[in-house]
Coordinates of C-alpha atoms in Angstrom, one line a residue:
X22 CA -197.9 -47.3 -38.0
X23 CA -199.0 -43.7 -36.6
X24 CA -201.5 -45.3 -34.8
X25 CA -203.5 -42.9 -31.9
X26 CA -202.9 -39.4 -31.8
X27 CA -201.6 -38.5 -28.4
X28 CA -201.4 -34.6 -29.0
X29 CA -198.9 -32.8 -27.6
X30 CA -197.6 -32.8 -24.0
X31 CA -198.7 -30.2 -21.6
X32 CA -195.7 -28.2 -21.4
X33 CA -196.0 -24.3 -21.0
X34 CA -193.6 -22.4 -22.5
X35 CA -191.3 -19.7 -20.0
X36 CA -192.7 -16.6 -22.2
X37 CA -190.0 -13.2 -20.7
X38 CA -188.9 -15.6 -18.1
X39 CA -185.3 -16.9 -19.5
X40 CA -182.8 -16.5 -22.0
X41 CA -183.0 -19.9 -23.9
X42 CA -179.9 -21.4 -24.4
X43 CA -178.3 -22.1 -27.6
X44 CA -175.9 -25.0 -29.0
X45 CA -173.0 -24.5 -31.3
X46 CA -172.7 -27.1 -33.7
X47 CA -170.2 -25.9 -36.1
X48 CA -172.3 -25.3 -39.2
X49 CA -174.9 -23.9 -37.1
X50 CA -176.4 -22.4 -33.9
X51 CA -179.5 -23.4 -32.5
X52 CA -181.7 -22.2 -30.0
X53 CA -184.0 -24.4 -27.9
X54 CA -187.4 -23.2 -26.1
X55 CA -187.2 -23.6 -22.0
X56 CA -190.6 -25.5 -21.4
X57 CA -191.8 -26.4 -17.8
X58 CA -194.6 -28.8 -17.0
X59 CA -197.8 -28.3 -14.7
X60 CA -195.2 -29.5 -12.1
X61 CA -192.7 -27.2 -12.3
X62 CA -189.8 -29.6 -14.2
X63 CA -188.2 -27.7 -17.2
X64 CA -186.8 -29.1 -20.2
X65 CA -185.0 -27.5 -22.8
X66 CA -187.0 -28.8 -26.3
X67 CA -184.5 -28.2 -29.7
X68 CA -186.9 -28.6 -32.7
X69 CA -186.3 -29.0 -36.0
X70 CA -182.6 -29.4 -35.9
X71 CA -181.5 -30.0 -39.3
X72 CA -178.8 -33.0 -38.8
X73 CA -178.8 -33.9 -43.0
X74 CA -179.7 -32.0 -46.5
X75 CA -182.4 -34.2 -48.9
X76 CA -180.9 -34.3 -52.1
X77 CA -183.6 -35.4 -54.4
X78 CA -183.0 -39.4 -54.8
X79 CA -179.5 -39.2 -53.2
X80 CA -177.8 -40.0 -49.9
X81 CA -178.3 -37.5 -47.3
X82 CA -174.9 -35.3 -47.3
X83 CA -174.4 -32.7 -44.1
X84 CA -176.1 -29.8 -43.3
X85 CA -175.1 -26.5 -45.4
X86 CA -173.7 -23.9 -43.1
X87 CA -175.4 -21.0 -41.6
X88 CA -174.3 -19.6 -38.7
X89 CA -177.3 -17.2 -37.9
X90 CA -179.0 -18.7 -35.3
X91 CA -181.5 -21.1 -35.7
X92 CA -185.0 -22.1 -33.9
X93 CA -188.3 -24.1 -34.5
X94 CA -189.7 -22.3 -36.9
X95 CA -193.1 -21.8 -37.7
X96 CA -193.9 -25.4 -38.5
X97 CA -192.9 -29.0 -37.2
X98 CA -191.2 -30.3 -40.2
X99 CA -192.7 -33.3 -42.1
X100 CA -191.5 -35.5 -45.0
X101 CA -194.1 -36.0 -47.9
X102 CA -196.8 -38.4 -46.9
X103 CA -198.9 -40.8 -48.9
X104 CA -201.8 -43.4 -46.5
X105 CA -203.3 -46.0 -48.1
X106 CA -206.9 -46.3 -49.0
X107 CA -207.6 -49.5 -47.5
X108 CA -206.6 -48.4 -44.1
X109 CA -209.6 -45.5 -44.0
X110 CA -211.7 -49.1 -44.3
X111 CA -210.7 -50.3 -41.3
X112 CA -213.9 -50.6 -39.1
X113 CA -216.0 -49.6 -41.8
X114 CA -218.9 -51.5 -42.8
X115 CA -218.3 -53.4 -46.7
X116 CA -221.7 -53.0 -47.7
X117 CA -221.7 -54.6 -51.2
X118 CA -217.9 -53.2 -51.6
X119 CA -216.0 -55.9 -53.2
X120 CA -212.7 -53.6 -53.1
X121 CA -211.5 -50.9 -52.0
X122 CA -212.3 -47.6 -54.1
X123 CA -209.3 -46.1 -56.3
X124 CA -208.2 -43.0 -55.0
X125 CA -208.0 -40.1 -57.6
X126 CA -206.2 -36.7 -57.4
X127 CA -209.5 -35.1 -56.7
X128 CA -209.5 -37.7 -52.8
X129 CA -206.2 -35.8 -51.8
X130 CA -205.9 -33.1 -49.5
X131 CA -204.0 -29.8 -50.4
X132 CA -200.2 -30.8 -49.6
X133 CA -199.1 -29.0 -45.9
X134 CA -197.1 -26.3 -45.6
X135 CA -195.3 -28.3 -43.0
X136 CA -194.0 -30.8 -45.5
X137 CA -191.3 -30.3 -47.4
X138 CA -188.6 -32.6 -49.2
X139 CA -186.1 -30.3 -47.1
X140 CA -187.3 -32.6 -44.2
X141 CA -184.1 -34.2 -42.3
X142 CA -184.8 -32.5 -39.1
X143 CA -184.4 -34.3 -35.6
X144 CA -186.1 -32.9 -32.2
X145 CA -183.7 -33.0 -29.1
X146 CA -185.7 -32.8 -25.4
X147 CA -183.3 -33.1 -22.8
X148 CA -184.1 -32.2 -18.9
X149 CA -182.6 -28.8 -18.6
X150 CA -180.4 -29.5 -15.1
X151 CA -179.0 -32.3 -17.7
X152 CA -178.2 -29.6 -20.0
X153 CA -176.8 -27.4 -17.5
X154 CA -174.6 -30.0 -16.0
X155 CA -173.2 -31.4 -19.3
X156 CA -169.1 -30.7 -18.6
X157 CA -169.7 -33.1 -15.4
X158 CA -172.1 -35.6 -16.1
X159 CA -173.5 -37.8 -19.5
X160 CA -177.4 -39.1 -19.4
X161 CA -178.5 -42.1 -22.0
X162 CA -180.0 -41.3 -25.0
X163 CA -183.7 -42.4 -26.7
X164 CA -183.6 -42.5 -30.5
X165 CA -187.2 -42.4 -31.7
X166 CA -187.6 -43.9 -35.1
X167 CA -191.3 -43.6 -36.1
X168 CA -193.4 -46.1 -38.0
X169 CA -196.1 -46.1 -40.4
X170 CA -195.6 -48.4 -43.1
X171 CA -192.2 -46.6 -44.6
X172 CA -194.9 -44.0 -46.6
X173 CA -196.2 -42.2 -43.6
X174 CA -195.3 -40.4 -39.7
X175 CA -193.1 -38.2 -38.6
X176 CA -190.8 -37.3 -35.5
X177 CA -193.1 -35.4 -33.3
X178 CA -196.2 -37.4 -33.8
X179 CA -196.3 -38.8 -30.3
X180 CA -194.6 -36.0 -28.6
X181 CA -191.3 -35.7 -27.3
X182 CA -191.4 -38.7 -24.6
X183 CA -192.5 -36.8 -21.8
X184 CA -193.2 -39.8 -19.6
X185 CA -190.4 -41.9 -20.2
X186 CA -188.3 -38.6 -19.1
X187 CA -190.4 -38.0 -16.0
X188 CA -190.3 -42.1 -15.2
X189 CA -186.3 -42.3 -15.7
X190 CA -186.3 -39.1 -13.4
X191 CA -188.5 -41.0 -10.6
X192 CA -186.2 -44.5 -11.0
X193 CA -183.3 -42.0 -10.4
X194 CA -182.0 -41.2 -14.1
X195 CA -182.0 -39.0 -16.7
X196 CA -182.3 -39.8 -20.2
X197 CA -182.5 -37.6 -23.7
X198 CA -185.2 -37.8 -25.7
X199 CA -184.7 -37.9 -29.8
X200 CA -187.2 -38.4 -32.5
X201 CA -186.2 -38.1 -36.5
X202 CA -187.8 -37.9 -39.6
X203 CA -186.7 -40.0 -42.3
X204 CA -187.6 -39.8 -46.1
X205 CA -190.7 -42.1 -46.9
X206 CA -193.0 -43.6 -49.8
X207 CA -190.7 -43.6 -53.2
X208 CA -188.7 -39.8 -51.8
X209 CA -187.1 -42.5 -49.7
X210 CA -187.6 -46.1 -50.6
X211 CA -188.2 -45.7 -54.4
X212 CA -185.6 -48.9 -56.1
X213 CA -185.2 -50.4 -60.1
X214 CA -183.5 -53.9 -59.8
X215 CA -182.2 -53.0 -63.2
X216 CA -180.1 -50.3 -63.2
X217 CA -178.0 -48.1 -60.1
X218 CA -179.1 -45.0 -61.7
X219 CA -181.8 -45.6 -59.0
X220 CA -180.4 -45.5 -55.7
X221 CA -182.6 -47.7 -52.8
X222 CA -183.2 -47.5 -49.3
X223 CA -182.5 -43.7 -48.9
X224 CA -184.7 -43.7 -46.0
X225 CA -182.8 -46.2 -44.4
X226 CA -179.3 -44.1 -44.8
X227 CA -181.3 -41.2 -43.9
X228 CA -182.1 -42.9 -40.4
X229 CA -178.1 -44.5 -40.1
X230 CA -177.0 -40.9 -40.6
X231 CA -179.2 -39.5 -38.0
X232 CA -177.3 -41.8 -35.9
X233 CA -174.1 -40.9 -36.9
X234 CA -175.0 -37.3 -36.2
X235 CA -176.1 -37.9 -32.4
X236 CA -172.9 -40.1 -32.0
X237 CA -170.6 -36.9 -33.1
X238 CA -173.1 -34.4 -31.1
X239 CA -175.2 -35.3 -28.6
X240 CA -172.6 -34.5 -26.2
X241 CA -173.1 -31.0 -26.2
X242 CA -176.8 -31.6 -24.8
X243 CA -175.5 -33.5 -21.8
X244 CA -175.8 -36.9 -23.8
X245 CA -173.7 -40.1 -23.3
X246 CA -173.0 -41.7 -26.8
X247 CA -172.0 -44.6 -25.1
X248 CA -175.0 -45.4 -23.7
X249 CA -177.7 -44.6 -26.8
X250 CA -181.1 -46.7 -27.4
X251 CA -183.2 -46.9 -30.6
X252 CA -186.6 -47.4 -29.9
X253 CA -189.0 -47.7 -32.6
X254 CA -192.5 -48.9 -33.8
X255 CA -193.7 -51.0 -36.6
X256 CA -191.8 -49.8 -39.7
X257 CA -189.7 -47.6 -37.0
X258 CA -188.7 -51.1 -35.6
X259 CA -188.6 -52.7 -38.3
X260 CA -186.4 -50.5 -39.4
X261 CA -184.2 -51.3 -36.1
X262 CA -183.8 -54.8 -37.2
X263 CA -182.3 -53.5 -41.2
X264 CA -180.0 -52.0 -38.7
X265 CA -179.4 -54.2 -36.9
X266 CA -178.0 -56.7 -39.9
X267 CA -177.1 -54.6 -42.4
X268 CA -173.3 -54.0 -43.6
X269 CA -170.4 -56.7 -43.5
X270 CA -168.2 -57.9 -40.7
X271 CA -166.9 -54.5 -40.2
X272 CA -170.1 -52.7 -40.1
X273 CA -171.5 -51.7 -36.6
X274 CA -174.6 -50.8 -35.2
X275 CA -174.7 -46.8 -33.7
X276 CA -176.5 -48.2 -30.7
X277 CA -176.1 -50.2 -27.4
X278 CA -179.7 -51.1 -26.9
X279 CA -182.5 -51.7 -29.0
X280 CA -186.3 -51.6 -28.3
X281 CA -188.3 -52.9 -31.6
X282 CA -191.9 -52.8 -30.7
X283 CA -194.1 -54.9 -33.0
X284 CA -191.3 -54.8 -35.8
X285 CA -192.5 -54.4 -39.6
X286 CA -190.8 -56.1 -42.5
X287 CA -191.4 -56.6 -45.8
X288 CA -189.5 -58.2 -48.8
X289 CA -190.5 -56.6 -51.9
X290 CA -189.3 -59.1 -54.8
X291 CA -187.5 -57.7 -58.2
X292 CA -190.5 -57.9 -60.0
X293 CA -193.0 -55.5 -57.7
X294 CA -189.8 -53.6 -58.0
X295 CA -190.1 -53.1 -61.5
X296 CA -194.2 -52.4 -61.4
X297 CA -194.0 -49.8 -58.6
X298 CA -191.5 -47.8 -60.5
X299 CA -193.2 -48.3 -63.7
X300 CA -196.5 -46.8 -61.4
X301 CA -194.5 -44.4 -60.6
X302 CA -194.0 -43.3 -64.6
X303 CA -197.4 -43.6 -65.1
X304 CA -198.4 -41.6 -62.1
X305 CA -196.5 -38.9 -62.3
X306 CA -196.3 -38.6 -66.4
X307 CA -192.9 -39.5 -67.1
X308 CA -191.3 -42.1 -69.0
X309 CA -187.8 -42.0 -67.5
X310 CA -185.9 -41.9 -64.2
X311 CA -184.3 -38.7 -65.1
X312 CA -187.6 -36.9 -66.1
X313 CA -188.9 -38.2 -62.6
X314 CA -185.8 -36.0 -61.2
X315 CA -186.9 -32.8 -62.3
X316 CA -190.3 -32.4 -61.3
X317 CA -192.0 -30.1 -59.3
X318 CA -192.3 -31.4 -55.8
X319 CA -196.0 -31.1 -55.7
X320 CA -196.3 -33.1 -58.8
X321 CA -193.4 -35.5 -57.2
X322 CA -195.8 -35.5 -54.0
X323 CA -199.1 -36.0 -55.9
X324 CA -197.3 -38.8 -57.5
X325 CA -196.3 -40.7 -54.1
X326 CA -199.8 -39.8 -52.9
X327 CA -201.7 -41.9 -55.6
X328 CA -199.5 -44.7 -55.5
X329 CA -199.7 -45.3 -52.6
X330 CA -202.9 -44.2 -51.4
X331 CA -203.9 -47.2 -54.4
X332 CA -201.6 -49.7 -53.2
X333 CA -203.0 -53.2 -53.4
X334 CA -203.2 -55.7 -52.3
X335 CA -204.6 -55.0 -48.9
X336 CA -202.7 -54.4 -46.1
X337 CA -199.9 -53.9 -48.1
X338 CA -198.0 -50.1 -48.5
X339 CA -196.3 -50.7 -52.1
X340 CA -193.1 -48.9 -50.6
X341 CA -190.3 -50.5 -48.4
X342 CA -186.1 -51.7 -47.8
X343 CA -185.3 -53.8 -50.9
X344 CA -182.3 -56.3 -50.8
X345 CA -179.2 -55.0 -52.5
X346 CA -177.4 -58.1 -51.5
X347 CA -174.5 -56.4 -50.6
X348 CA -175.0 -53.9 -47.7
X349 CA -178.6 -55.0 -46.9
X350 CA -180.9 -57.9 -47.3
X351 CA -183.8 -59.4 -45.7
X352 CA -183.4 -59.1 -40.9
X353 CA -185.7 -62.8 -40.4
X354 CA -183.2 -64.9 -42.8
X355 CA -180.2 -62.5 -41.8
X356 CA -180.8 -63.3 -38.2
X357 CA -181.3 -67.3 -38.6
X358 CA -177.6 -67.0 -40.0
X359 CA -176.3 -65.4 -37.5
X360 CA -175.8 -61.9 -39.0
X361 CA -176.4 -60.0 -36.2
X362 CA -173.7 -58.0 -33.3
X363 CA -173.1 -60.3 -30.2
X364 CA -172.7 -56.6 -28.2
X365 CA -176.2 -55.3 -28.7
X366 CA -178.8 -55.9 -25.8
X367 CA -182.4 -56.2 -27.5
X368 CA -185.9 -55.8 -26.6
X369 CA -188.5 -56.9 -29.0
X370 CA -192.3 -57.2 -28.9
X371 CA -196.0 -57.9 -30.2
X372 CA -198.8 -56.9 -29.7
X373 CA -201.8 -59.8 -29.5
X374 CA -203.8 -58.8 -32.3
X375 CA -201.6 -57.5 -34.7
X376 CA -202.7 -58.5 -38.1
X377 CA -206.5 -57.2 -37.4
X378 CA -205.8 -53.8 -38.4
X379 CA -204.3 -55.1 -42.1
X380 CA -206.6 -58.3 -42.8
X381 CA -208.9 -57.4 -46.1
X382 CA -213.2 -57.6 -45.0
X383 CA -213.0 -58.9 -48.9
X384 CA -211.4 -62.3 -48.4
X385 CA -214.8 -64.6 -47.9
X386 CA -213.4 -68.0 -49.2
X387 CA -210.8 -70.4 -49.4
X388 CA -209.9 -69.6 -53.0
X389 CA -210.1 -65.3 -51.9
X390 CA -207.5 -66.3 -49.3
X391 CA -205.1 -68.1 -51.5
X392 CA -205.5 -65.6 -54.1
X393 CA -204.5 -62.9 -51.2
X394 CA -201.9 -65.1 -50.0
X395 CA -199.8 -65.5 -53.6
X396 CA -200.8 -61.4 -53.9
X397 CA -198.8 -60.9 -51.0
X398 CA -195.6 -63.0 -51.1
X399 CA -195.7 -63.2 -55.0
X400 CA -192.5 -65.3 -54.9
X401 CA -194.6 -68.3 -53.3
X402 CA -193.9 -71.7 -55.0
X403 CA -197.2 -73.8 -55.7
X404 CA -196.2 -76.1 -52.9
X405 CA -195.4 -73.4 -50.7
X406 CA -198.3 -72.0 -51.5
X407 CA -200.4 -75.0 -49.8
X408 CA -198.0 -75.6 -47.1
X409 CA -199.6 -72.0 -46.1
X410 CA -203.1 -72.7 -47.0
X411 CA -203.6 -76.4 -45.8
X412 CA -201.0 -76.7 -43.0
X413 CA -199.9 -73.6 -41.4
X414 CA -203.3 -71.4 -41.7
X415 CA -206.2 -73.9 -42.4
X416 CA -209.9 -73.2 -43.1
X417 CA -210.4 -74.8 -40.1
X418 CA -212.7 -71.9 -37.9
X419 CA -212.7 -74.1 -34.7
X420 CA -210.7 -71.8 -32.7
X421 CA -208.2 -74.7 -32.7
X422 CA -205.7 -72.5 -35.0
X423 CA -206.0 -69.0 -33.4
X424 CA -209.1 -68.1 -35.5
X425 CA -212.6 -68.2 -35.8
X426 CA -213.6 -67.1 -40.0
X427 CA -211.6 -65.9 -43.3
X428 CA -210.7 -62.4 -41.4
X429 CA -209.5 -64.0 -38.4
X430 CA -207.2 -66.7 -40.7
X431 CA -205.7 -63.6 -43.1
X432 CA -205.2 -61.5 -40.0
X433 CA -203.3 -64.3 -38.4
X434 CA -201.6 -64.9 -41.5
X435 CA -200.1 -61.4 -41.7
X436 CA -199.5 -60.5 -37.9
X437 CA -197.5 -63.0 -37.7
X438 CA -195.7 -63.1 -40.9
X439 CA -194.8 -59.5 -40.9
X440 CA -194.7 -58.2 -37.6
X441 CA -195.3 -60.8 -34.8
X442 CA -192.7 -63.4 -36.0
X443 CA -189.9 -60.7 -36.0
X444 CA -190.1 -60.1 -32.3
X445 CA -189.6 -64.1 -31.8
X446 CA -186.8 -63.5 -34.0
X447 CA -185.1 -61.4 -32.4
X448 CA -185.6 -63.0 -29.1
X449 CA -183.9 -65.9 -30.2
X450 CA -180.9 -64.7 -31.7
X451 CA -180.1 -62.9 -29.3
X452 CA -180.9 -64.9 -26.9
X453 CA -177.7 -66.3 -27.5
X454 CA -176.2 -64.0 -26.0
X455 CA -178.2 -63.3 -23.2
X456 CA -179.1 -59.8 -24.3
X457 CA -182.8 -60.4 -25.3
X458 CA -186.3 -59.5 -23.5
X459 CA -189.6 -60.4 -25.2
X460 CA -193.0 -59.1 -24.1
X461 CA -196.8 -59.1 -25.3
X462 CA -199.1 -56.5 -25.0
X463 CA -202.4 -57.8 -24.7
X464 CA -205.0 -55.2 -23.2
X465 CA -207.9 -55.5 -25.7
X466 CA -208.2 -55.2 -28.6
X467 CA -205.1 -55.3 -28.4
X468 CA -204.5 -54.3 -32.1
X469 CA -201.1 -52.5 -34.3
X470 CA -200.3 -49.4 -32.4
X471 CA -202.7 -49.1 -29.6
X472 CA -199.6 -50.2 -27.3
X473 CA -198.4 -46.6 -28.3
X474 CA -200.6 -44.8 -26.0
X475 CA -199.3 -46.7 -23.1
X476 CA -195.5 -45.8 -24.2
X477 CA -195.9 -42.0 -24.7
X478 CA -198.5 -41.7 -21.7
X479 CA -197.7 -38.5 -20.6
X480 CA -199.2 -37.9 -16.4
X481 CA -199.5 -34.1 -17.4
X482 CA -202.3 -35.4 -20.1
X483 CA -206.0 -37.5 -19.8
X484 CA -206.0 -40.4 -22.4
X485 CA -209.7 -42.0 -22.4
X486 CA -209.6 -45.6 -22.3
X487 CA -206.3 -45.9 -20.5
X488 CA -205.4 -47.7 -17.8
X489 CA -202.6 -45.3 -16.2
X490 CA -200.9 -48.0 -13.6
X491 CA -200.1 -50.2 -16.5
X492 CA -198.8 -47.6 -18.1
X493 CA -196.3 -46.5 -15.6
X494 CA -195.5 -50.2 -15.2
X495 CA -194.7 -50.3 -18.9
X496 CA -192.6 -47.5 -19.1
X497 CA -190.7 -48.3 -15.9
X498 CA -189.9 -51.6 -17.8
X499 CA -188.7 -49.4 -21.2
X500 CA -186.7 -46.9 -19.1
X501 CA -185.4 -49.4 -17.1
X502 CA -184.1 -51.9 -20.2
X503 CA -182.6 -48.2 -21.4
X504 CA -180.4 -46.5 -18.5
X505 CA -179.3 -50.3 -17.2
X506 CA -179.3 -52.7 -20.0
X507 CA -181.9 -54.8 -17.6
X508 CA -186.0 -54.3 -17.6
X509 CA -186.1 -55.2 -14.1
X510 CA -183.0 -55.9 -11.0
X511 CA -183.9 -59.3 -10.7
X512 CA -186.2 -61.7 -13.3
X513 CA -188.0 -64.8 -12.0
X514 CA -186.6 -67.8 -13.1
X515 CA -189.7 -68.6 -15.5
X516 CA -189.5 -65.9 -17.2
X517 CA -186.3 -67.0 -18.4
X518 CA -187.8 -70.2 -20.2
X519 CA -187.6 -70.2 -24.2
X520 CA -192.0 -70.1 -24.9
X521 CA -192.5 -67.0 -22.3
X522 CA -192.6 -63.9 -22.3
X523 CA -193.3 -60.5 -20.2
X524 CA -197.3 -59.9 -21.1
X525 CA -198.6 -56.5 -20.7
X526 CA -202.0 -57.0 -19.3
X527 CA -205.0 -54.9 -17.2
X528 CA -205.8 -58.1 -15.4
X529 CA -202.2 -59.3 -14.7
X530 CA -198.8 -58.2 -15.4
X531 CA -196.0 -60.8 -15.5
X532 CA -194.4 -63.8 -17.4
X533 CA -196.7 -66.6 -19.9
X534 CA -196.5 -68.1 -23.0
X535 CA -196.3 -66.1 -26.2
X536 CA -199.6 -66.4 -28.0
X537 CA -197.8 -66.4 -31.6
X538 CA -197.3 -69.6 -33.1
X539 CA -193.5 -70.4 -32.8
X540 CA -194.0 -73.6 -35.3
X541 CA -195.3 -70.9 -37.9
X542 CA -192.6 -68.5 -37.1
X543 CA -189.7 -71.0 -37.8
X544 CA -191.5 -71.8 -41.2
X545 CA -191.6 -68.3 -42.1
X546 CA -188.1 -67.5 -41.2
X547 CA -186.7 -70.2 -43.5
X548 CA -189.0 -69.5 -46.5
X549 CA -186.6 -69.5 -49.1
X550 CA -189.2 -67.6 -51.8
X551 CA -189.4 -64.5 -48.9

């Protein structure tokens, strides 16, 4: 999810004062920007570095050359967009609203100059006394994978991780910030379970050839490719765990070190396959696959827009990873089998209240909850079906299941089904290793994404509503996990123990129990209609 907007760090550019320095990378030269904060550290920031070229429905392919030099540009390169129209609701008062209202092509905004399919571009912020010494010494690397339901975000939306930079620099390291754009909504998850004219998952590959690029280049910004961590949020960490299982026995991860935060995953069965694409058609004003292919990319764009900005049922984003079942298929079953690298060190983790933010105002009784229920897993057997309804997620509003009314039960339902569950998952696959840290962060309200503003707090910026110890505590623990493999030199024993995990707290910072429902999450990871 995008979450809070953080804006943009304060860095002043040097304006006159330096020759910025540039980076040869074969089929290009680029030149970075020499910014310094309010406390005199400069950083070199390389923006919109093109690392692949979008072909139209096809798998990223390199860069054309062009060896003029290259800079930022006039704009921070986006990826076309689409939000959905149920998440405007959020915190809205229903009124007599039984649904959400349709959203037509007079609701969108004029499409931003900044987007553009042209839009695999990666930003590269690196310390500039890193930069300088690069022949002598490597730093680790941060790969920022952003979320926002696969349809939405892009790479500079939270900055580029000043305060992870400035807290690696006060623990005594340096570390390389990276943040990418990946192709969203159906530009990059668009699938037909019928034919392979249609080629899934682009955004996915997109994101796997990012990596590949940083492997081959980071080097020549002081980088250690040795030493690289993706770190992403919702879809971004979801996105970590495809990764993470994807590919055959031969197939390896372009990372050490992972940090999912509140990891998003959806399994979008054959048949909402078929209906999206069909949208698609209808949307846009084709009949075909091939007449989709030469569009214009505004009507392409106005296209994505409506379908997703109607996508139903609520909570939901229409677009997503598909199973192939051959290179990819779905992380939570993928990880109960064992399909996972035993040389990867993982951090996963939840947030207390994540469903709130997706959980429809609409649902008001028993038979509005199954109905959402079978809407959003529409494989669900009949007997499934009331395992869910009757065992796992009751009507019973005593507090005695983690919920108090109909919003509170769906909200449960789909925090943890989704997003909450996946952290546990990860935890206790690897786990068996030894290479797993779990945490909670539950400062109220404790809701998807508001956990962002305490990852990205910046000290050169005021955030209202932030407590700015816990902060620092929380990156600490990030930057720590990243340069050493280890969130912290030496863990007390019980945090060790299989139910806890590091919570994130105003009051009190330090191991207890997860608050997700471990008896739910095992039910959900062997669901054999997900």
């Amino acid at each position: 999810m995008k979450g809070l907007s953080l804006g943009l760090p304060l860095l002043v550019p040097l304006v006159n004062a330096v020759v910025a320095p540039t980076v040869d990378l074969g089929y290009t030269i680029h030149q970075a920007s020499v910014e310094s904060t309010k406390d005199g550290m400069r950083y070199l920031n390389f923006t919109n570095l093109q690392y692949g070229a979008s072909r139209r429905f096809q798998p990223p392919i390199p860069p054309p050359v062009n060896r003029t030099i290259q800079s930022a540009g006039a704009y921070n390169i986006r990826c076309p967009q689409g939000e959905p129209a149920w998440l405007s609701q959020f915190g809205q008062p229903v009124g007599n609203l039984t649904e959400v209202p349709p959203v037509t092509i007079a609701d969108l905004p004029a499409i931003d100059p900044s987007i553009s399919e042209d839009c695999l571009y990666l930003d590269i912020f690196v310390p500039e006394a890193v930069f300088q010494a690069k022949e002598d010494r490597k730093s680790s690397v941060i790969i920022w994978i952003h979320g926002g339901g696969y349809v939405s975000g892009w790479k500079s939306l939270y900055g580029p991780g000043l305060g992870l930079m400035e807290t690696a620099k006060q623990a005594g390291h340096d570390v390389i910030f990276v943040s990418i754009n990946y192709r969203l909504g159906l530009f990059g998850f668009l699938a037909d379970p019928d034919s392979n004219e249609v080629t899934c998952n682009l955004g996915l590959q997109d994101q796997r050839f990012a990596l590949q690029w940083v492997n081959k280049n980071i080097h020549l910004f002081g980088g250690d490719p040795s030493t690289v961590t993706v770190m992403g949020e919702s879809a971004g960490g979801g996105s970590i765990m495809y990764h993470l299982t994807s590919g055959n026995a031969s197939y390896r991860p372009l990372f050490q070190r992972a940090i999912a935060q509140s990891p998003f995953t959806i399994n979008i069965p054959a048949a909402m396959q078929r209906s999206t694409l069909q949208e698609v058609f209808q949307r846009a004003n084709v009949t075909s696959f091939e007449q989709l292919k030469g569009l214009p990319t505004q009507a392409l764009q106005t296209a994505n827009a409506l379908v997703v900005g109607n996508a139903m049922p609520y909570g939901t984003f229409v677009f997503g990873p598909v199973s192939d079942k051959n290179y990819l298929d779905y992380p939570p079953v993928l990880l109960g089998e064992g399909h996972y690298p035993d040389d990867v060190s993982v951090m996963a983790g939840h947030n207390t209240n994540e469903g709130v933010l997706f959980a429809s105002p609409f649902v008001k009784s028993d038979e509005d909850y199954a109905n959402l229920v079978s809407s959003l897993f529409p494989g669900i057997s009949p007997t499934a079906l009331s395992v869910v309804t009757d065992n796992l997620y009751p009507g019973n509003f005593s507090g005695e299941y983690g919920y108090a009314d109909q919003t509170g039960r769906v909200a449960s339902t789909i925090g943890e089904s989704l997003i909450s569950c996946n952290q546990y998952f990860l935890g206790e696959a690897f786990n068996r290793s030894n290479t797993s840290f779990r945490y909670e962060f539950s400062v109220p309200p404790a809701i998807h994404a508001v956990d962002l503003s305490y990852t990205f707090y910046n000290p050169s910026e005021s955030v209202s509503g932030l407590n700015v110890t816990l902060a620092k505590i929380m990156q600490r623990y990030f930057v720590n996990f990243i340069t050493t493999g280890q969130p912290y030199s030496h863990l007390p024993r019980d945090f060790l123990a299989d139910d806890m995990i590091q919570n994130f707290n105003i009051s009190r910072v330090g191991p207890s129990k997860d608050s997700v429902s471990t008896k739910r999450c095992d039910w959900w990871q062997k669901a054999t209609f997900r």
